[in-house]
Amino acid sequence: MTAPLPPEALSSERRWRRLVRRLRGVGPLGVSAVLCIGLPTLLAVLFYGLLAADRYVAEARIAVRGSQAVVPDLLGALGVPAQGGAAADALVVQDYVRSREAVEALQQGVDLRAIFNRPEADWFTRLAPGEPIEDVVKYWGKRVEVNFDATSGITTLQVAAFRPEDAVRVAQAVVDASESLVNRLSERARKDAVAYAEEEVRYAQGRVSEARTALTHFREQRQSLDPARSAEARLGIIAELEGELAKSQAELAAARAYLKPGTPTVVSMEARINALRQQIKDERARLAGDGGSGGVSSGLVGDYEKLMIEREFAEKLYSTALASLEAARAEAGRKQRYLVAFVQPHLPEQAEQPQRVLGVITVFFTALMAWSIGALAVAAIKDHAGWV
């Protein structure tokens, strides 16, 4: 015969039998609830209570401002903020902070790989050493949060790290990189605004130079500084000669009334008249060129006037381009934008992440919903199949 069990063993055996009977009474539905709800919740409690490392959050608030005033419109009257250049730059900053360019810029001042691989970090949330840049960018997106308020134009930046001083360093580096980006965008906008006006100035200056060169070449080739004035002077000479010719002809007619032909006085007058006629003919020939009826001189004057008109037009165009350039520079100065960090990152004293209680509650209700949906689906299938 076997020896009787001690009272303590009998008590323990009774408790196990009672537990087995209770589990049998629960049924499959209860077991599934324990596995689907209780087990994940227990694992969440263990993770957030024992394994999850504290993460400290450093916060900064920045705003992009510009010297150009925003003109109110109908949307502004309805409460919708105007999307000006500063607001657009703030949205650019929001996307930039999460980008690979921002990570590479931060790497020049702070070692993100070392910061997010501290000994305090847990295995699940640390950045593994030797990760490629693509994985570093994805990890960085989980540790930084950027929110832009379109109503106030304020961007809130939050950076989480495993040490308080690391969070402040990285947040300050992000603010500095964002300020550098806004300065580059503002400088690029100013250069683009002035570049077209400068191009117009260079074009007008080249046109003035070409017009002056063409006019100088024309004067050297034709041996005349101003053909138009030369033509006017020749016309004046011809008019004077024609006046003297008319006067001489009148005197000759008067002399013939009382002098005989062939007398020295008449002969002298006739010679003078013939000389005046020849001189008038020669002056007209010089004015007309080589004696052509079409008038080479008129073409010469026409070419000269075209060159003068081109030069005057080019000079006016150049003056207008210079005025436009000065206006563009003044407008670019009014459109200058800059970043203001009115809330600097400060050293956090208490870890804000992870939110342990909220994490456990989230896991519990998520598992509860999943189990409920699954239980309802199984019950519907059984009812549809006629199962008992």
Tab-separated table of C-alpha atoms in Angstrom, residues 96-336:
chain	number	residue	atom	x	y	z
A	96	TYR	CA	12.267	68.749	-45.393
A	97	VAL	CA	12.658	67.761	-41.732
A	98	ARG	CA	11.555	64.197	-42.538
A	99	SER	CA	13.642	63.891	-45.709
A	100	ARG	CA	16.957	62.232	-46.419
A	101	GLU	CA	18.561	65.613	-47.091
A	102	ALA	CA	17.752	66.667	-43.532
A	103	VAL	CA	19.231	63.446	-42.124
A	104	GLU	CA	22.436	63.953	-44.110
A	105	ALA	CA	22.627	67.591	-43.002
A	106	LEU	CA	22.146	66.579	-39.360
A	107	GLN	CA	24.820	63.896	-39.660
A	108	GLN	CA	27.387	66.638	-40.271
A	109	GLY	CA	26.826	68.073	-36.798
A	110	VAL	CA	25.436	65.216	-34.674
A	111	ASP	CA	25.918	61.457	-34.865
A	112	LEU	CA	22.350	60.191	-35.211
A	113	ARG	CA	23.452	56.557	-35.344
A	114	ALA	CA	25.202	56.838	-31.970
A	115	ILE	CA	22.427	58.918	-30.391
A	116	PHE	CA	19.716	56.416	-31.251
A	117	ASN	CA	21.866	53.420	-30.252
A	118	ARG	CA	22.558	54.354	-26.646
A	119	PRO	CA	22.940	51.642	-23.979
A	120	GLU	CA	19.719	52.919	-22.396
A	121	ALA	CA	17.722	52.053	-25.530
A	122	ASP	CA	15.744	48.813	-25.650
A	123	TRP	CA	16.212	46.256	-28.384
A	124	PHE	CA	12.896	47.029	-30.048
A	125	THR	CA	13.264	50.827	-30.428
A	126	ARG	CA	16.989	51.340	-30.918
A	127	LEU	CA	18.663	51.997	-34.274
A	128	ALA	CA	20.713	48.985	-35.199
A	129	PRO	CA	24.336	49.771	-36.067
A	130	GLY	CA	25.356	49.568	-39.699
A	131	GLU	CA	21.870	50.289	-41.057
A	132	PRO	CA	21.763	51.830	-44.564
A	133	ILE	CA	20.756	55.450	-44.984
A	134	GLU	CA	17.267	54.474	-46.187
A	135	ASP	CA	16.546	52.660	-42.910
A	136	VAL	CA	18.025	55.556	-40.941
A	137	VAL	CA	15.602	57.934	-42.673
A	138	LYS	CA	12.660	55.659	-41.837
A	139	TYR	CA	13.780	55.430	-38.214
A	140	TRP	CA	14.249	59.202	-38.059
A	141	GLY	CA	10.653	59.667	-39.202
A	142	LYS	CA	9.528	57.777	-36.072
A	143	ARG	CA	11.579	59.963	-33.714
A	144	VAL	CA	10.651	63.391	-35.077
A	145	GLU	CA	7.229	65.005	-35.287
A	146	VAL	CA	6.500	68.203	-37.220
A	147	ASN	CA	3.089	69.875	-37.176
A	148	PHE	CA	2.195	73.073	-39.036
A	149	ASP	CA	-0.745	75.226	-37.904
A	150	ALA	CA	-2.047	76.999	-40.992
A	151	THR	CA	-4.080	79.459	-38.916
A	152	SER	CA	-1.197	80.859	-36.868
A	153	GLY	CA	1.641	79.892	-39.213
A	154	ILE	CA	3.510	78.196	-36.349
A	155	THR	CA	5.418	74.937	-36.829
A	156	THR	CA	5.837	72.713	-33.764
A	157	LEU	CA	8.877	70.434	-33.778
A	158	GLN	CA	9.328	67.516	-31.356
A	159	VAL	CA	12.385	65.245	-31.223
A	160	ALA	CA	12.559	62.124	-29.042
A	161	ALA	CA	15.814	60.565	-27.814
A	162	PHE	CA	16.944	58.208	-25.072
A	163	ARG	CA	18.846	60.953	-23.242
A	164	PRO	CA	17.594	64.497	-22.454
A	165	GLU	CA	20.752	66.189	-23.735
A	166	ASP	CA	20.585	64.196	-26.980
A	167	ALA	CA	17.009	65.339	-27.575
A	168	VAL	CA	18.027	68.991	-27.120
A	169	ARG	CA	21.074	68.652	-29.396
A	170	VAL	CA	19.130	67.029	-32.210
A	171	ALA	CA	16.214	69.476	-31.927
A	172	GLN	CA	18.588	72.456	-32.074
A	173	ALA	CA	20.335	70.925	-35.085
A	174	VAL	CA	16.963	70.532	-36.828
A	175	VAL	CA	16.137	74.202	-36.141
A	176	ASP	CA	19.510	75.293	-37.551
A	177	ALA	CA	19.099	73.112	-40.656
A	178	SER	CA	15.571	74.476	-41.217
A	179	GLU	CA	16.822	78.052	-40.891
A	180	SER	CA	19.540	77.365	-43.441
A	181	LEU	CA	16.925	75.910	-45.807
A	182	VAL	CA	14.652	78.965	-45.513
A	183	ASN	CA	17.617	81.268	-46.149
A	184	ARG	CA	18.493	79.315	-49.295
A	185	LEU	CA	14.894	79.425	-50.519
A	186	SER	CA	14.681	83.168	-49.885
A	187	GLU	CA	17.995	83.823	-51.639
A	188	ARG	CA	16.945	81.680	-54.591
A	189	ALA	CA	13.638	83.545	-54.891
A	190	ARG	CA	15.460	86.887	-54.819
A	191	LYS	CA	17.923	85.773	-57.483
A	192	ASP	CA	15.142	84.443	-59.703
A	193	ALA	CA	13.239	87.715	-59.382
A	194	VAL	CA	16.282	89.779	-60.391
A	195	ALA	CA	17.733	87.367	-62.961
A	196	TYR	CA	15.170	88.183	-65.673
A	197	ALA	CA	15.629	91.931	-65.209
A	198	GLU	CA	19.407	91.536	-65.377
A	199	GLU	CA	19.054	89.526	-68.577
A	200	GLU	CA	16.952	92.322	-70.089
A	201	VAL	CA	19.616	94.863	-69.099
A	202	ARG	CA	22.330	92.795	-70.759
A	203	TYR	CA	20.230	92.486	-73.916
A	204	ALA	CA	19.510	96.225	-74.036
A	205	GLN	CA	23.173	97.033	-73.380
A	206	GLY	CA	24.252	94.790	-76.231
A	207	ARG	CA	21.710	96.414	-78.509
A	208	VAL	CA	23.008	99.891	-77.641
A	209	SER	CA	26.556	98.758	-78.325
A	210	GLU	CA	25.589	97.299	-81.699
A	211	ALA	CA	23.703	100.446	-82.707
A	212	ARG	CA	26.618	102.724	-81.781
A	213	THR	CA	29.120	100.482	-83.563
A	214	ALA	CA	26.981	100.441	-86.716
A	215	LEU	CA	26.686	104.250	-86.648
A	216	THR	CA	30.441	104.701	-86.178
A	217	HIS	CA	31.188	102.305	-89.035
A	218	PHE	CA	28.713	104.179	-91.241
A	219	ARG	CA	30.374	107.533	-90.516
A	220	GLU	CA	33.859	106.170	-91.162
A	221	GLN	CA	32.778	104.560	-94.419
A	222	ARG	CA	30.853	107.596	-95.739
A	223	GLN	CA	33.318	110.184	-94.381
A	224	SER	CA	30.466	112.189	-92.895
A	225	LEU	CA	29.468	112.764	-89.328
A	226	ASP	CA	25.901	113.789	-90.206
A	227	PRO	CA	24.736	113.305	-93.826
A	228	ALA	CA	21.428	114.970	-93.058
A	229	ARG	CA	23.074	118.187	-91.938
A	230	SER	CA	25.498	118.021	-94.885
A	231	ALA	CA	22.561	117.731	-97.276
A	232	GLU	CA	20.861	120.697	-95.605
A	233	ALA	CA	24.052	122.731	-95.951
A	234	ARG	CA	24.320	121.903	-99.677
A	235	LEU	CA	20.690	122.804	-100.198
A	236	GLY	CA	21.407	126.142	-98.531
A	237	ILE	CA	24.400	126.719	-100.829
A	238	ILE	CA	22.302	125.859	-103.905
A	239	ALA	CA	19.587	128.267	-102.767
A	240	GLU	CA	22.120	131.077	-102.355
A	241	LEU	CA	23.630	130.332	-105.776
A	242	GLU	CA	20.179	130.320	-107.388
A	243	GLY	CA	19.456	133.675	-105.730
A	244	GLU	CA	22.685	135.141	-107.132
A	245	LEU	CA	21.884	133.598	-110.521
A	246	ALA	CA	18.463	135.259	-110.573
A	247	LYS	CA	19.981	138.564	-109.567
A	248	SER	CA	22.697	138.304	-112.240
A	249	GLN	CA	20.147	137.434	-114.905
A	250	ALA	CA	18.085	140.457	-113.947
A	251	GLU	CA	21.158	142.703	-114.146
A	252	LEU	CA	22.075	141.231	-117.552
A	253	ALA	CA	18.594	141.888	-118.869
A	254	ALA	CA	18.796	145.480	-117.659
A	255	ALA	CA	22.267	145.966	-119.194
A	256	ARG	CA	21.186	144.637	-122.569
A	257	ALA	CA	18.596	147.386	-122.693
A	258	TYR	CA	21.274	150.065	-123.181
A	259	LEU	CA	24.427	148.085	-124.075
A	260	LYS	CA	25.246	146.307	-127.256
A	261	PRO	CA	26.025	142.599	-127.275
A	262	GLY	CA	29.696	141.791	-127.064
A	263	THR	CA	30.578	144.690	-124.868
A	264	PRO	CA	32.888	143.835	-121.954
A	265	THR	CA	30.165	144.436	-119.383
A	266	VAL	CA	27.669	142.125	-121.088
A	267	VAL	CA	30.308	139.493	-121.686
A	268	SER	CA	31.363	139.654	-118.013
A	269	MET	CA	27.755	139.291	-116.881
A	270	GLU	CA	27.145	136.359	-119.189
A	271	ALA	CA	30.322	134.645	-117.964
A	272	ARG	CA	29.201	135.147	-114.367
A	273	ILE	CA	25.788	133.685	-115.148
A	274	ASN	CA	27.328	130.664	-116.848
A	275	ALA	CA	29.678	130.143	-113.891
A	276	LEU	CA	26.754	130.285	-111.458
A	277	ARG	CA	24.810	127.782	-113.534
A	278	GLN	CA	27.782	125.406	-113.620
A	279	GLN	CA	28.341	125.736	-109.900
A	280	ILE	CA	24.655	125.041	-109.211
A	281	LYS	CA	24.876	121.996	-111.460
A	282	ASP	CA	27.975	120.766	-109.647
A	283	GLU	CA	26.371	121.247	-106.224
A	284	ARG	CA	23.279	119.368	-107.312
A	285	ALA	CA	25.464	116.605	-108.640
A	286	ARG	CA	27.292	116.380	-105.325
A	287	LEU	CA	23.957	116.335	-103.495
A	288	ALA	CA	22.539	113.637	-105.763
A	289	GLY	CA	25.711	111.539	-105.844
A	290	ASP	CA	26.997	110.394	-109.226
A	291	GLY	CA	24.306	112.297	-111.080
A	292	GLY	CA	21.672	109.536	-110.792
A	293	SER	CA	18.089	110.653	-110.848
A	294	GLY	CA	17.184	108.236	-108.081
A	295	GLY	CA	19.325	110.107	-105.617
A	296	VAL	CA	22.116	108.252	-103.914
A	297	SER	CA	22.231	111.067	-101.349
A	298	SER	CA	18.618	110.501	-100.351
A	299	GLY	CA	19.385	106.833	-99.729
A	300	LEU	CA	22.455	107.828	-97.728
A	301	VAL	CA	20.391	110.136	-95.547
A	302	GLY	CA	17.730	107.453	-95.164
A	303	ASP	CA	20.282	104.883	-93.991
A	304	TYR	CA	21.727	107.368	-91.560
A	305	GLU	CA	18.299	108.211	-90.133
A	306	LYS	CA	17.555	104.501	-89.641
A	307	LEU	CA	20.776	104.093	-87.711
A	308	MET	CA	19.991	107.142	-85.587
A	309	ILE	CA	16.480	105.854	-84.827
A	310	GLU	CA	17.892	102.438	-83.880
A	311	ARG	CA	20.407	104.037	-81.527
A	312	GLU	CA	17.808	106.241	-79.848
A	313	PHE	CA	15.444	103.303	-79.446
A	314	ALA	CA	18.208	101.123	-77.996
A	315	GLU	CA	19.184	103.837	-75.513
A	316	LYS	CA	15.572	104.250	-74.358
A	317	LEU	CA	15.238	100.479	-74.054
A	318	TYR	CA	18.399	100.386	-71.964
A	319	SER	CA	17.102	103.128	-69.658
A	320	THR	CA	13.817	101.245	-69.219
A	321	ALA	CA	15.660	97.993	-68.474
A	322	LEU	CA	17.769	99.712	-65.799
A	323	ALA	CA	14.638	101.106	-64.153
A	324	SER	CA	13.022	97.654	-64.246
A	325	LEU	CA	16.126	96.125	-62.651
A	326	GLU	CA	16.053	98.580	-59.774
A	327	ALA	CA	12.333	97.912	-59.278
A	328	ALA	CA	12.955	94.150	-59.315
A	329	ARG	CA	15.685	94.486	-56.697
A	330	ALA	CA	13.437	96.556	-54.465
A	331	GLU	CA	10.610	94.036	-54.853
A	332	ALA	CA	12.977	91.145	-54.107
A	333	GLY	CA	14.067	92.898	-50.939
A	334	ARG	CA	10.447	93.199	-49.816
A	335	LYS	CA	9.875	89.479	-50.465
A	336	GLN	CA	12.726	88.329	-48.215
